[in-house]
Amino acid sequence: MPIKSIDIIKKGTDEIIGEDLLVKKLNSGKPLIIKAGFDPTAPDLHLGHTILLNKLKQFQDLGHKIIFLIGDFTATIGDPTGKTELRPSLSMEQVAENAETYKSQVFKLLDAKKTLIKFNSEWLSNLSAADLIEIIGSYSVARMLERDDFKKRFKSNKNISIKEFIYPILQGYDSVVLNADVEIGGTDQKFNLLMGRYLQSLKNENNEDVKQVVITLPLLEGLDGVKKMSKSLSNYIAIDDLPSEIFGKIMSISDDLMWRYYELLSEIDHKELGKLKKASNENKLNPRDLKMDLGVEIVSKFYSHEEAKKAKEEFKSIFQQNKIPENIETIDVDPMPLPNLLKHVGLAPSTSEARRLIGQKALKIDDHVVDSIDYELKKGSYILKLGKKKFAQVNVKK
């Protein structure tokens, strides 16, 4: 059992710090406490988060205790990892609202009956000033400045808040409170994850056996294929997106990025993936068809297989046969300039981008090309199509 377990656990990881200890813990036969923290700084979980959630599910299926930690307290500070400047703080109200969506979304992948959801405000908000000083006093500013992001900001005279120094220490303290055996996070979280090991060791007089094992996982690139998937960069696929939206976004990624998504998001094994790559390189498989298969698999993780197949057929109908989506929503709008309308209904990210697209004759209204930003829609219902992929139905009121 332990040998098989470690093979399952190691699959898809970037690094395991304390692998020998992990094997020892697995050999004990006791269910391990597996911790993963999520700061609810935005309302949606996205595909990037699912890499971590899938690893939690593997541990869960092996009989271990999963703690899905919502960092509602630390979210008000803001994780400084990878940031080049001070992040704006969120209010407790914003954090609480985002946390509720996390609770509803996480059980699309994890077993609700076997998952413990905790909020770190339960213990962090009750720390006294003396408690806090004792915790943060165990780490030096010099060590903190070894972090690349802090080092770069310090050298360029950019502001580093004291609370940002405190953030990784508080994340590490979470592991002390929860007695975590394993903590999982992205490769960019390594410094923060190691803080948990350090504080656990101090708390238990350098007893190596109580230190958590750190498992880092690869970061998923966003739809642009450059930066990591992030809501703030608008390059993400939310797990709460509609099946047709998830499928359509998968179809929009580059062929090179498709393979990365297969590696990190698909259940297909490495050997079979190698066969697909070989067939694609020999022009025996079309990347479009491979993306469709990937799209169906990913949609099926969050919806039924039937809904995934329907999303595929709808995509083929729209983009290969140039048909309008069946269940397109009608949006009631007041009269407004055309660029503003395109932004309002979500066809364009901004009015300036809408003007550019209109000027390029990318907009059709009821199947007629419109290339004037002064075009006026009178009272009535219209089908708007921008480019080949975006549709909206509007009802203009007077």
mmCIF file of C-alpha atoms in Angstrom:
data_model
loop_
_atom_site.group_PDB
_atom_site.id
_atom_site.type_symbol
_atom_site.label_atom_id
_atom_site.label_comp_id
_atom_site.label_asym_id
_atom_site.label_seq_id
_atom_site.Cartn_x
_atom_site.Cartn_y
_atom_site.Cartn_z
ATOM 1 C CA MET A 1 0.000 0.000 0.000
ATOM 2 C CA PRO A 2 2.623 2.663 0.953
ATOM 3 C CA ILE A 3 4.708 2.001 -2.157
ATOM 4 C CA LYS A 4 1.650 2.364 -4.365
ATOM 5 C CA SER A 5 0.595 5.438 -2.406
ATOM 6 C CA ILE A 6 3.914 7.222 -2.858
ATOM 7 C CA ASP A 7 3.805 6.564 -6.604
ATOM 8 C CA ILE A 8 0.335 8.117 -6.823
ATOM 9 C CA ILE A 9 1.370 11.053 -4.663
ATOM 10 C CA LYS A 10 4.565 11.763 -6.634
ATOM 11 C CA LYS A 11 2.801 11.849 -10.000
ATOM 12 C CA GLY A 12 2.695 15.378 -11.422
ATOM 13 C CA THR A 13 4.629 16.980 -8.561
ATOM 14 C CA ASP A 14 7.466 19.441 -9.046
ATOM 15 C CA GLU A 15 9.265 18.756 -5.761
ATOM 16 C CA ILE A 16 8.747 16.830 -2.528
ATOM 17 C CA ILE A 17 10.733 18.236 0.389
ATOM 18 C CA GLY A 18 10.987 15.537 3.031
ATOM 19 C CA GLU A 19 10.181 12.545 0.821
ATOM 20 C CA ASP A 20 11.821 10.065 3.208
ATOM 21 C CA LEU A 21 9.710 11.473 6.027
ATOM 22 C CA LEU A 22 6.610 11.156 3.842
ATOM 23 C CA VAL A 23 7.334 7.457 3.275
ATOM 24 C CA LYS A 24 7.834 7.037 7.022
ATOM 25 C CA LYS A 25 4.524 8.760 7.752
ATOM 26 C CA LEU A 26 2.744 6.609 5.163
ATOM 27 C CA ASN A 27 4.282 3.461 6.664
ATOM 28 C CA SER A 28 2.828 4.378 10.045
ATOM 29 C CA GLY A 29 -0.591 3.456 8.711
ATOM 30 C CA LYS A 30 -2.190 6.514 10.318
ATOM 31 C CA PRO A 31 -4.279 8.903 8.205
ATOM 32 C CA LEU A 32 -2.164 11.989 7.531
ATOM 33 C CA ILE A 33 -3.361 15.578 7.871
ATOM 34 C CA ILE A 34 -3.057 17.175 4.436
ATOM 35 C CA LYS A 35 -3.294 20.956 4.339
ATOM 36 C CA ALA A 36 -3.769 23.318 1.419
ATOM 37 C CA GLY A 37 -4.525 26.989 1.845
ATOM 38 C CA PHE A 38 -6.498 29.263 -0.452
ATOM 39 C CA ASP A 39 -6.761 33.006 0.088
ATOM 40 C CA PRO A 40 -10.187 34.165 -1.163
ATOM 41 C CA THR A 41 -8.889 37.318 -2.857
ATOM 42 C CA ALA A 42 -11.179 36.748 -5.875
ATOM 43 C CA PRO A 43 -14.607 35.090 -6.108
ATOM 44 C CA ASP A 44 -13.798 32.217 -8.465
ATOM 45 C CA LEU A 45 -11.637 29.132 -8.341
ATOM 46 C CA HIS A 46 -10.094 28.443 -11.742
ATOM 47 C CA LEU A 47 -8.344 25.607 -13.562
ATOM 48 C CA GLY A 48 -5.015 26.612 -12.047
ATOM 49 C CA HIS A 49 -6.424 25.809 -8.608
ATOM 50 C CA THR A 50 -7.608 22.390 -9.755
ATOM 51 C CA ILE A 51 -4.034 21.096 -10.073
ATOM 52 C CA LEU A 52 -3.806 21.410 -6.303
ATOM 53 C CA LEU A 53 -7.367 20.191 -5.736
ATOM 54 C CA ASN A 54 -6.703 17.075 -7.813
ATOM 55 C CA LYS A 55 -3.697 16.261 -5.628
ATOM 56 C CA LEU A 56 -5.842 16.721 -2.528
ATOM 57 C CA LYS A 57 -8.384 14.343 -4.067
ATOM 58 C CA GLN A 58 -5.654 11.731 -4.557
ATOM 59 C CA PHE A 59 -4.738 11.958 -0.870
ATOM 60 C CA GLN A 60 -8.425 11.841 0.023
ATOM 61 C CA ASP A 61 -8.969 8.687 -2.019
ATOM 62 C CA LEU A 62 -6.006 7.128 -0.185
ATOM 63 C CA GLY A 63 -7.800 7.668 3.127
ATOM 64 C CA HIS A 64 -6.061 10.777 4.457
ATOM 65 C CA LYS A 65 -7.610 13.805 6.201
ATOM 66 C CA ILE A 66 -8.013 16.817 3.940
ATOM 67 C CA ILE A 67 -8.077 20.337 5.358
ATOM 68 C CA PHE A 68 -9.183 22.937 2.837
ATOM 69 C CA LEU A 69 -7.956 26.053 4.593
ATOM 70 C CA ILE A 70 -9.583 29.320 3.619
ATOM 71 C CA GLY A 71 -7.180 32.116 4.492
ATOM 72 C CA ASP A 72 -9.821 34.693 5.299
ATOM 73 C CA PHE A 73 -7.493 36.450 7.765
ATOM 74 C CA THR A 74 -4.365 36.347 5.599
ATOM 75 C CA ALA A 75 -6.393 37.440 2.555
ATOM 76 C CA THR A 76 -6.865 40.833 4.192
ATOM 77 C CA ILE A 77 -3.058 41.165 4.144
ATOM 78 C CA GLY A 78 -2.492 39.829 0.634
ATOM 79 C CA ASP A 79 0.117 37.261 -0.344
ATOM 80 C CA PRO A 80 3.201 39.191 -1.564
ATOM 81 C CA THR A 81 4.493 36.180 -3.533
ATOM 82 C CA GLY A 82 5.651 37.272 -6.978
ATOM 83 C CA LYS A 83 4.360 40.823 -6.516
ATOM 84 C CA THR A 84 6.466 43.776 -7.571
ATOM 85 C CA GLU A 85 4.595 46.253 -5.413
ATOM 86 C CA LEU A 86 2.329 46.468 -2.384
ATOM 87 C CA ARG A 87 -1.063 44.834 -2.918
ATOM 88 C CA PRO A 88 -4.234 46.726 -1.951
ATOM 89 C CA SER A 89 -5.962 45.297 1.108
ATOM 90 C CA LEU A 90 -9.366 43.638 0.920
ATOM 91 C CA SER A 91 -12.125 44.288 3.430
ATOM 92 C CA MET A 92 -13.399 41.458 5.624
ATOM 93 C CA GLU A 93 -16.737 41.764 3.790
ATOM 94 C CA GLN A 94 -15.101 41.177 0.390
ATOM 95 C CA VAL A 95 -13.130 38.249 1.744
ATOM 96 C CA ALA A 96 -16.213 36.671 3.364
ATOM 97 C CA GLU A 97 -18.170 36.958 0.125
ATOM 98 C CA ASN A 98 -15.377 35.336 -1.887
ATOM 99 C CA ALA A 99 -14.947 32.600 0.721
ATOM 100 C CA GLU A 100 -18.581 31.551 0.336
ATOM 101 C CA THR A 101 -18.069 30.925 -3.382
ATOM 102 C CA TYR A 102 -14.972 28.820 -2.614
ATOM 103 C CA LYS A 103 -16.998 26.634 -0.262
ATOM 104 C CA SER A 104 -19.577 25.951 -2.963
ATOM 105 C CA GLN A 105 -17.057 25.357 -5.767
ATOM 106 C CA VAL A 106 -14.479 23.135 -4.067
ATOM 107 C CA PHE A 107 -16.885 20.218 -3.733
ATOM 108 C CA LYS A 108 -17.064 19.867 -7.483
ATOM 109 C CA LEU A 109 -13.807 17.938 -7.025
ATOM 110 C CA LEU A 110 -13.514 16.986 -3.350
ATOM 111 C CA ASP A 111 -15.817 14.762 -1.291
ATOM 112 C CA ALA A 112 -17.765 17.099 0.984
ATOM 113 C CA LYS A 113 -18.192 14.413 3.653
ATOM 114 C CA LYS A 114 -14.453 13.796 3.852
ATOM 115 C CA THR A 115 -13.214 17.404 3.646
ATOM 116 C CA LEU A 116 -12.727 19.689 6.619
ATOM 117 C CA ILE A 117 -13.053 23.382 5.781
ATOM 118 C CA LYS A 118 -11.271 25.691 8.188
ATOM 119 C CA PHE A 119 -10.831 29.482 8.314
ATOM 120 C CA ASN A 120 -7.545 30.795 9.681
ATOM 121 C CA SER A 121 -9.331 33.730 11.301
ATOM 122 C CA GLU A 122 -10.424 31.171 13.929
ATOM 123 C CA TRP A 123 -6.973 31.371 15.534
ATOM 124 C CA LEU A 124 -5.177 34.311 13.918
ATOM 125 C CA SER A 125 -7.804 36.882 14.899
ATOM 126 C CA ASN A 126 -7.465 35.799 18.527
ATOM 127 C CA LEU A 127 -3.699 36.258 18.771
ATOM 128 C CA SER A 128 -2.601 38.792 21.353
ATOM 129 C CA ALA A 129 0.133 41.313 20.618
ATOM 130 C CA ALA A 130 2.461 39.237 22.793
ATOM 131 C CA ASP A 131 1.595 36.072 20.847
ATOM 132 C CA LEU A 132 2.241 37.784 17.536
ATOM 133 C CA ILE A 133 5.588 39.205 18.643
ATOM 134 C CA GLU A 134 6.686 35.776 19.865
ATOM 135 C CA ILE A 135 5.780 34.167 16.520
ATOM 136 C CA ILE A 136 7.315 36.767 14.203
ATOM 137 C CA GLY A 137 10.361 37.158 16.445
ATOM 138 C CA SER A 138 11.532 33.719 15.387
ATOM 139 C CA TYR A 139 12.480 34.908 11.897
ATOM 140 C CA SER A 140 14.927 37.604 10.787
ATOM 141 C CA VAL A 141 14.533 40.419 8.269
ATOM 142 C CA ALA A 142 17.756 39.262 6.586
ATOM 143 C CA ARG A 143 16.260 35.817 5.955
ATOM 144 C CA MET A 144 13.040 37.379 4.681
ATOM 145 C CA LEU A 145 14.994 39.492 2.183
ATOM 146 C CA GLU A 146 16.408 36.312 0.671
ATOM 147 C CA ARG A 147 13.088 35.968 -1.152
ATOM 148 C CA ASP A 148 13.466 37.033 -4.778
ATOM 149 C CA ASP A 149 10.345 39.219 -4.809
ATOM 150 C CA PHE A 150 11.312 41.074 -1.628
ATOM 151 C CA LYS A 151 14.943 41.343 -2.736
ATOM 152 C CA LYS A 152 13.954 42.946 -6.055
ATOM 153 C CA ARG A 153 11.583 45.404 -4.416
ATOM 154 C CA PHE A 154 14.160 46.327 -1.772
ATOM 155 C CA LYS A 155 16.875 46.966 -4.377
ATOM 156 C CA SER A 156 14.531 49.106 -6.490
ATOM 157 C CA ASN A 157 13.394 51.109 -3.437
ATOM 158 C CA LYS A 158 9.807 49.907 -3.754
ATOM 159 C CA ASN A 159 7.666 49.772 -0.657
ATOM 160 C CA ILE A 160 7.592 46.543 1.376
ATOM 161 C CA SER A 161 5.017 46.560 4.133
ATOM 162 C CA ILE A 162 5.739 44.980 7.515
ATOM 163 C CA LYS A 163 2.480 43.069 7.140
ATOM 164 C CA GLU A 164 3.883 41.471 3.961
ATOM 165 C CA PHE A 165 6.823 40.188 6.007
ATOM 166 C CA ILE A 166 4.332 38.766 8.471
ATOM 167 C CA TYR A 167 2.254 36.988 5.808
ATOM 168 C CA PRO A 168 4.462 33.881 5.263
ATOM 169 C CA ILE A 169 5.002 33.558 9.011
ATOM 170 C CA LEU A 170 1.249 33.486 9.608
ATOM 171 C CA GLN A 171 0.828 30.921 6.837
ATOM 172 C CA GLY A 172 3.472 28.814 8.543
ATOM 173 C CA TYR A 173 1.731 29.251 11.891
ATOM 174 C CA ASP A 174 -1.421 27.778 10.335
ATOM 175 C CA SER A 175 0.512 24.522 9.924
ATOM 176 C CA VAL A 176 1.492 24.583 13.609
ATOM 177 C CA VAL A 177 -2.136 25.019 14.685
ATOM 178 C CA LEU A 178 -3.427 22.322 12.328
ATOM 179 C CA ASN A 179 -0.574 19.863 13.020
ATOM 180 C CA ALA A 180 -0.199 19.402 9.273
ATOM 181 C CA ASP A 181 1.721 16.348 8.088
ATOM 182 C CA VAL A 182 1.793 17.562 4.491
ATOM 183 C CA GLU A 183 1.230 20.968 2.908
ATOM 184 C CA ILE A 184 0.659 21.346 -0.807
ATOM 185 C CA GLY A 185 1.083 24.470 -2.939
ATOM 186 C CA GLY A 186 2.357 25.858 -6.216
ATOM 187 C CA THR A 187 6.057 26.236 -6.944
ATOM 188 C CA ASP A 188 5.750 29.965 -6.246
ATOM 189 C CA GLN A 189 4.664 29.149 -2.676
ATOM 190 C CA LYS A 190 7.807 27.234 -1.698
ATOM 191 C CA PHE A 191 9.122 29.904 0.689
ATOM 192 C CA ASN A 192 5.775 30.113 2.494
ATOM 193 C CA LEU A 193 5.418 26.323 2.685
ATOM 194 C CA LEU A 194 8.894 25.914 4.158
ATOM 195 C CA MET A 195 7.968 28.427 6.839
ATOM 196 C CA GLY A 196 5.501 25.876 8.179
ATOM 197 C CA ARG A 197 8.275 23.269 8.509
ATOM 198 C CA TYR A 198 10.490 25.806 10.268
ATOM 199 C CA LEU A 199 7.866 26.884 12.812
ATOM 200 C CA GLN A 200 6.757 23.304 13.501
ATOM 201 C CA SER A 201 10.371 22.387 14.204
ATOM 202 C CA LEU A 202 10.773 25.300 16.638
ATOM 203 C CA LYS A 203 7.518 24.469 18.380
ATOM 204 C CA ASN A 204 8.589 20.862 18.900
ATOM 205 C CA GLU A 205 12.233 21.437 19.857
ATOM 206 C CA ASN A 206 13.636 20.452 16.466
ATOM 207 C CA ASN A 207 11.857 17.093 16.359
ATOM 208 C CA GLU A 208 12.232 16.232 12.672
ATOM 209 C CA ASP A 209 9.308 13.801 12.657
ATOM 210 C CA VAL A 210 6.723 16.521 13.299
ATOM 211 C CA LYS A 211 7.827 18.729 10.410
ATOM 212 C CA GLN A 212 5.367 18.842 7.538
ATOM 213 C CA VAL A 213 6.336 17.430 4.179
ATOM 214 C CA VAL A 214 6.187 20.102 1.474
ATOM 215 C CA ILE A 215 4.843 19.198 -1.950
ATOM 216 C CA THR A 216 5.056 21.779 -4.719
ATOM 217 C CA LEU A 217 3.068 21.516 -7.926
ATOM 218 C CA PRO A 218 3.595 23.172 -11.329
ATOM 219 C CA LEU A 219 1.826 26.426 -12.110
ATOM 220 C CA LEU A 220 -0.689 26.427 -14.946
ATOM 221 C CA GLU A 221 -0.193 29.074 -17.615
ATOM 222 C CA GLY A 222 -3.245 31.142 -18.471
ATOM 223 C CA LEU A 223 -4.983 31.365 -21.833
ATOM 224 C CA ASP A 224 -2.226 33.686 -23.077
ATOM 225 C CA GLY A 225 0.328 30.908 -22.561
ATOM 226 C CA VAL A 226 2.729 33.334 -20.871
ATOM 227 C CA LYS A 227 1.759 34.254 -17.317
ATOM 228 C CA LYS A 228 0.242 31.957 -14.722
ATOM 229 C CA MET A 229 -3.525 31.660 -14.774
ATOM 230 C CA SER A 230 -5.028 34.483 -12.749
ATOM 231 C CA LYS A 231 -8.363 36.245 -12.513
ATOM 232 C CA SER A 232 -6.562 39.585 -12.208
ATOM 233 C CA LEU A 233 -4.916 38.965 -15.601
ATOM 234 C CA SER A 234 -8.202 37.875 -17.246
ATOM 235 C CA ASN A 235 -6.460 34.785 -18.641
ATOM 236 C CA TYR A 236 -8.372 32.223 -16.634
ATOM 237 C CA ILE A 237 -11.084 29.576 -16.952
ATOM 238 C CA ALA A 238 -13.322 29.548 -13.886
ATOM 239 C CA ILE A 239 -14.624 26.173 -12.772
ATOM 240 C CA ASP A 240 -18.041 27.822 -12.424
ATOM 241 C CA ASP A 241 -18.043 28.942 -16.068
ATOM 242 C CA LEU A 242 -20.792 27.434 -18.206
ATOM 243 C CA PRO A 243 -19.865 24.210 -20.056
ATOM 244 C CA SER A 244 -19.908 26.056 -23.384
ATOM 245 C CA GLU A 245 -17.624 28.767 -21.979
ATOM 246 C CA ILE A 246 -15.087 26.291 -20.602
ATOM 247 C CA PHE A 247 -15.096 24.321 -23.847
ATOM 248 C CA GLY A 248 -14.775 27.427 -26.006
ATOM 249 C CA LYS A 249 -11.852 28.753 -23.968
ATOM 250 C CA ILE A 250 -10.033 25.421 -24.238
ATOM 251 C CA MET A 251 -10.490 25.557 -28.008
ATOM 252 C CA SER A 252 -8.943 29.048 -28.052
ATOM 253 C CA ILE A 253 -5.549 28.058 -26.612
ATOM 254 C CA SER A 254 -2.488 27.586 -28.797
ATOM 255 C CA ASP A 255 -1.422 24.126 -29.960
ATOM 256 C CA ASP A 256 1.720 24.300 -27.796
ATOM 257 C CA LEU A 257 -0.266 25.288 -24.715
ATOM 258 C CA MET A 258 -2.677 22.424 -25.390
ATOM 259 C CA TRP A 259 0.050 19.903 -24.517
ATOM 260 C CA ARG A 260 0.782 21.703 -21.255
ATOM 261 C CA TYR A 261 -2.923 21.543 -20.349
ATOM 262 C CA TYR A 262 -2.961 17.840 -21.197
ATOM 263 C CA GLU A 263 0.006 17.277 -18.876
ATOM 264 C CA LEU A 264 -1.414 19.214 -15.929
ATOM 265 C CA LEU A 265 -5.188 18.834 -16.251
ATOM 266 C CA SER A 266 -5.853 15.528 -18.001
ATOM 267 C CA GLU A 267 -6.023 12.063 -16.457
ATOM 268 C CA ILE A 268 -4.255 10.629 -19.500
ATOM 269 C CA ASP A 269 -1.012 8.864 -18.572
ATOM 270 C CA HIS A 270 2.434 9.950 -19.755
ATOM 271 C CA LYS A 271 2.853 7.034 -22.151
ATOM 272 C CA GLU A 272 -0.465 7.650 -23.910
ATOM 273 C CA LEU A 273 0.244 11.381 -24.109
ATOM 274 C CA GLY A 274 3.527 10.584 -25.845
ATOM 275 C CA LYS A 275 1.622 8.576 -28.446
ATOM 276 C CA LEU A 276 -0.747 11.493 -29.077
ATOM 277 C CA LYS A 277 2.165 13.913 -29.524
ATOM 278 C CA LYS A 278 3.840 11.544 -31.964
ATOM 279 C CA ALA A 279 0.646 11.120 -33.992
ATOM 280 C CA SER A 280 0.129 14.897 -34.053
ATOM 281 C CA ASN A 281 3.710 15.537 -35.187
ATOM 282 C CA GLU A 282 3.190 13.018 -37.993
ATOM 283 C CA ASN A 283 -0.042 14.827 -39.012
ATOM 284 C CA LYS A 284 -2.119 11.773 -38.144
ATOM 285 C CA LEU A 285 -4.099 13.717 -35.545
ATOM 286 C CA ASN A 286 -5.461 17.242 -35.909
ATOM 287 C CA PRO A 287 -4.742 19.540 -32.914
ATOM 288 C CA ARG A 288 -8.332 20.795 -33.206
ATOM 289 C CA ASP A 289 -9.651 17.286 -32.494
ATOM 290 C CA LEU A 290 -7.212 16.855 -29.615
ATOM 291 C CA LYS A 291 -8.440 20.121 -28.091
ATOM 292 C CA MET A 292 -12.014 18.919 -28.425
ATOM 293 C CA ASP A 293 -11.176 15.726 -26.537
ATOM 294 C CA LEU A 294 -9.427 17.774 -23.861
ATOM 295 C CA GLY A 295 -12.367 20.165 -23.660
ATOM 296 C CA VAL A 296 -14.816 17.301 -23.125
ATOM 297 C CA GLU A 297 -12.618 15.799 -20.401
ATOM 298 C CA ILE A 298 -12.225 19.086 -18.529
ATOM 299 C CA VAL A 299 -15.901 20.069 -18.736
ATOM 300 C CA SER A 300 -16.814 16.571 -17.485
ATOM 301 C CA LYS A 301 -14.870 17.237 -14.275
ATOM 302 C CA PHE A 302 -17.350 19.944 -13.267
ATOM 303 C CA TYR A 303 -20.500 18.929 -15.149
ATOM 304 C CA SER A 304 -21.939 15.704 -16.546
ATOM 305 C CA HIS A 305 -20.403 13.951 -19.541
ATOM 306 C CA GLU A 306 -23.631 14.631 -21.428
ATOM 307 C CA GLU A 307 -23.285 18.382 -20.840
ATOM 308 C CA ALA A 308 -19.663 18.198 -21.983
ATOM 309 C CA LYS A 309 -20.659 16.466 -25.220
ATOM 310 C CA LYS A 310 -23.414 19.036 -25.731
ATOM 311 C CA ALA A 311 -20.858 21.850 -25.318
ATOM 312 C CA LYS A 312 -18.724 20.180 -27.978
ATOM 313 C CA GLU A 313 -21.624 19.877 -30.419
ATOM 314 C CA GLU A 314 -22.647 23.478 -29.783
ATOM 315 C CA PHE A 315 -19.096 24.622 -30.484
ATOM 316 C CA LYS A 316 -19.017 22.675 -33.730
ATOM 317 C CA SER A 317 -22.398 24.091 -34.683
ATOM 318 C CA ILE A 318 -21.348 27.680 -34.033
ATOM 319 C CA PHE A 319 -17.810 27.733 -35.336
ATOM 320 C CA GLN A 320 -17.817 25.068 -38.004
ATOM 321 C CA GLN A 321 -21.346 25.587 -39.288
ATOM 322 C CA ASN A 322 -21.618 29.279 -38.345
ATOM 323 C CA LYS A 323 -24.828 28.867 -36.330
ATOM 324 C CA ILE A 324 -26.080 30.946 -33.422
ATOM 325 C CA PRO A 325 -26.026 29.287 -29.956
ATOM 326 C CA GLU A 326 -29.317 27.644 -28.995
ATOM 327 C CA ASN A 327 -29.754 29.037 -25.490
ATOM 328 C CA ILE A 328 -28.368 32.525 -25.969
ATOM 329 C CA GLU A 329 -29.481 34.835 -23.177
ATOM 330 C CA THR A 330 -31.422 38.008 -23.989
ATOM 331 C CA ILE A 331 -30.065 41.092 -22.245
ATOM 332 C CA ASP A 332 -32.348 44.092 -21.738
ATOM 333 C CA VAL A 333 -30.518 47.372 -22.350
ATOM 334 C CA ASP A 334 -31.274 51.061 -22.575
ATOM 335 C CA PRO A 335 -30.206 52.941 -25.709
ATOM 336 C CA MET A 336 -26.473 53.698 -25.579
ATOM 337 C CA PRO A 337 -23.543 54.263 -27.967
ATOM 338 C CA LEU A 338 -22.535 51.090 -29.781
ATOM 339 C CA PRO A 339 -19.036 50.791 -28.211
ATOM 340 C CA ASN A 340 -20.582 51.127 -24.751
ATOM 341 C CA LEU A 341 -23.124 48.449 -25.620
ATOM 342 C CA LEU A 342 -20.440 45.969 -26.682
ATOM 343 C CA LYS A 343 -18.629 46.510 -23.394
ATOM 344 C CA HIS A 344 -21.882 46.334 -21.406
ATOM 345 C CA VAL A 345 -22.879 42.916 -22.783
ATOM 346 C CA GLY A 346 -19.360 41.502 -22.455
ATOM 347 C CA LEU A 347 -18.410 41.325 -26.124
ATOM 348 C CA ALA A 348 -15.496 43.734 -25.673
ATOM 349 C CA PRO A 349 -13.323 44.446 -22.615
ATOM 350 C CA SER A 350 -13.409 48.220 -23.127
ATOM 351 C CA THR A 351 -15.042 50.887 -25.284
ATOM 352 C CA SER A 352 -11.718 51.641 -26.978
ATOM 353 C CA GLU A 353 -11.310 47.984 -27.947
ATOM 354 C CA ALA A 354 -14.935 47.971 -29.134
ATOM 355 C CA ARG A 355 -14.235 50.969 -31.401
ATOM 356 C CA ARG A 356 -11.197 49.223 -32.826
ATOM 357 C CA LEU A 357 -13.127 46.035 -33.586
ATOM 358 C CA ILE A 358 -16.018 47.930 -35.147
ATOM 359 C CA GLY A 359 -13.545 49.787 -37.360
ATOM 360 C CA GLN A 360 -12.099 46.438 -38.455
ATOM 361 C CA LYS A 361 -15.578 45.288 -39.523
ATOM 362 C CA ALA A 362 -15.574 42.540 -36.919
ATOM 363 C CA LEU A 363 -19.135 43.292 -35.769
ATOM 364 C CA LYS A 364 -22.305 41.901 -37.298
ATOM 365 C CA ILE A 365 -25.791 42.903 -36.202
ATOM 366 C CA ASP A 366 -28.467 40.481 -37.402
ATOM 367 C CA ASP A 367 -25.872 39.103 -39.844
ATOM 368 C CA HIS A 368 -25.079 42.530 -41.356
ATOM 369 C CA VAL A 369 -21.602 44.041 -40.976
ATOM 370 C CA VAL A 370 -21.591 47.297 -39.007
ATOM 371 C CA ASP A 371 -18.418 49.408 -39.233
ATOM 372 C CA SER A 372 -19.594 52.732 -37.791
ATOM 373 C CA ILE A 373 -19.364 53.514 -34.090
ATOM 374 C CA ASP A 374 -22.284 55.916 -34.586
ATOM 375 C CA TYR A 375 -24.651 53.130 -35.670
ATOM 376 C CA GLU A 376 -27.839 53.466 -33.619
ATOM 377 C CA LEU A 377 -29.966 50.560 -32.451
ATOM 378 C CA LYS A 378 -33.624 51.489 -32.171
ATOM 379 C CA LYS A 379 -36.166 49.737 -29.958
ATOM 380 C CA GLY A 380 -36.192 46.001 -30.671
ATOM 381 C CA SER A 381 -34.297 42.718 -30.392
ATOM 382 C CA TYR A 382 -30.933 42.125 -32.101
ATOM 383 C CA ILE A 383 -28.328 39.374 -32.431
ATOM 384 C CA LEU A 384 -24.791 40.756 -32.095
ATOM 385 C CA LYS A 385 -21.826 38.749 -33.339
ATOM 386 C CA LEU A 386 -18.260 39.905 -32.769
ATOM 387 C CA GLY A 387 -15.622 37.988 -34.676
ATOM 388 C CA LYS A 388 -16.230 34.270 -35.006
ATOM 389 C CA LYS A 389 -16.717 33.377 -31.368
ATOM 390 C CA LYS A 390 -18.768 35.946 -29.473
ATOM 391 C CA PHE A 391 -22.541 36.328 -29.553
ATOM 392 C CA ALA A 392 -25.072 38.367 -27.609
ATOM 393 C CA GLN A 393 -28.794 38.952 -27.955
ATOM 394 C CA VAL A 394 -30.022 42.319 -26.785
ATOM 395 C CA ASN A 395 -33.435 43.838 -26.337
ATOM 396 C CA VAL A 396 -33.174 47.620 -26.695
ATOM 397 C CA LYS A 397 -35.796 49.462 -24.677
ATOM 398 C CA LYS A 398 -37.059 52.997 -25.290
#
